[in-house]
Short mmCIF file of C-alpha atoms in Angstrom, two decimals:
data_model
loop_
_atom_site.label_atom_id
_atom_site.label_comp_id
_atom_site.label_asym_id
_atom_site.label_seq_id
_atom_site.Cartn_x
_atom_site.Cartn_y
_atom_site.Cartn_z
CA MET A 2 -3.43 70.59 -4.47
CA GLU A 3 -2.14 67.82 -2.22
CA LYS A 4 0.93 67.33 -4.43
CA ASN A 5 1.89 71.00 -4.17
CA GLU A 6 1.41 70.98 -0.39
CA GLU A 7 3.57 67.87 -0.05
CA LYS A 8 6.28 69.41 -2.22
CA LYS A 9 6.24 72.67 -0.24
CA SER A 10 6.41 70.73 3.03
CA LEU A 11 9.45 68.78 1.86
CA GLU A 12 11.12 71.90 0.46
CA ASN A 13 10.73 73.59 3.84
CA GLU A 14 12.43 70.65 5.55
CA LEU A 15 15.45 70.69 3.24
CA THR A 16 18.35 73.04 3.81
CA GLU A 17 19.51 75.28 0.99
CA LYS A 18 22.58 73.08 0.57
CA GLU A 19 20.40 69.95 0.21
CA LYS A 20 18.21 71.71 -2.37
CA ILE A 21 21.29 72.68 -4.38
CA GLU A 22 22.65 69.14 -4.17
CA LEU A 23 19.32 67.73 -5.41
CA ARG A 24 19.21 70.24 -8.26
CA THR A 25 22.80 69.36 -9.21
CA GLU A 26 21.99 65.64 -9.17
CA ALA A 27 18.92 66.26 -11.32
CA TYR A 28 21.04 68.21 -13.83
CA ASN A 29 23.67 65.46 -13.95
CA LEU A 30 20.99 62.84 -14.56
CA ALA A 31 19.41 64.97 -17.30
CA LEU A 32 22.76 65.15 -19.08
CA ARG A 33 22.69 61.36 -19.50
CA ILE A 34 19.31 61.32 -21.25
CA HIS A 35 19.31 61.69 -25.02
CA PRO A 36 17.39 64.85 -26.02
CA ALA A 37 13.93 64.27 -27.43
CA GLU A 38 12.97 65.68 -30.80
CA GLY A 39 10.98 68.87 -30.80
CA TYR A 40 13.26 70.92 -28.58
CA ASN A 41 15.06 73.90 -30.07
CA SER A 42 18.33 73.18 -28.32
CA THR A 43 20.09 70.75 -26.02
CA ALA A 44 20.11 73.41 -23.30
CA GLU A 45 16.32 73.72 -23.50
CA TRP A 46 15.98 69.93 -23.20
CA ILE A 47 18.38 69.73 -20.22
CA ASP A 48 16.56 72.56 -18.46
CA PHE A 49 13.19 70.87 -18.95
CA LYS A 50 14.38 67.40 -17.98
CA SER A 51 16.41 68.52 -14.96
CA ARG A 52 13.37 70.37 -13.58
CA GLU A 53 11.24 67.27 -14.12
CA ILE A 54 13.82 65.06 -12.36
CA TYR A 55 14.21 67.58 -9.52
CA ASN A 56 10.46 67.51 -8.90
CA TRP A 57 10.55 63.73 -8.96
CA LEU A 58 13.40 63.67 -6.43
CA LEU A 59 11.45 66.01 -4.14
CA THR A 60 8.15 64.19 -4.29
CA GLY A 61 8.99 60.68 -5.44
CA ARG A 62 6.25 60.98 -8.08
CA ASN A 63 6.24 61.51 -11.83
#
């Protein structure tokens, strides 16, 4: 529960513009990672990986 509270706290401190910039950076980083096997499409992989990276950028944790 602590992780979710920390993430929510940080999200509240960021402006909408900063959140969009972080999400964009996460997407750009995800584009550089070769898709793993088992995903139906590249788009599915990029969506998954960019969300994972975005969460990491928000919290600093994997």
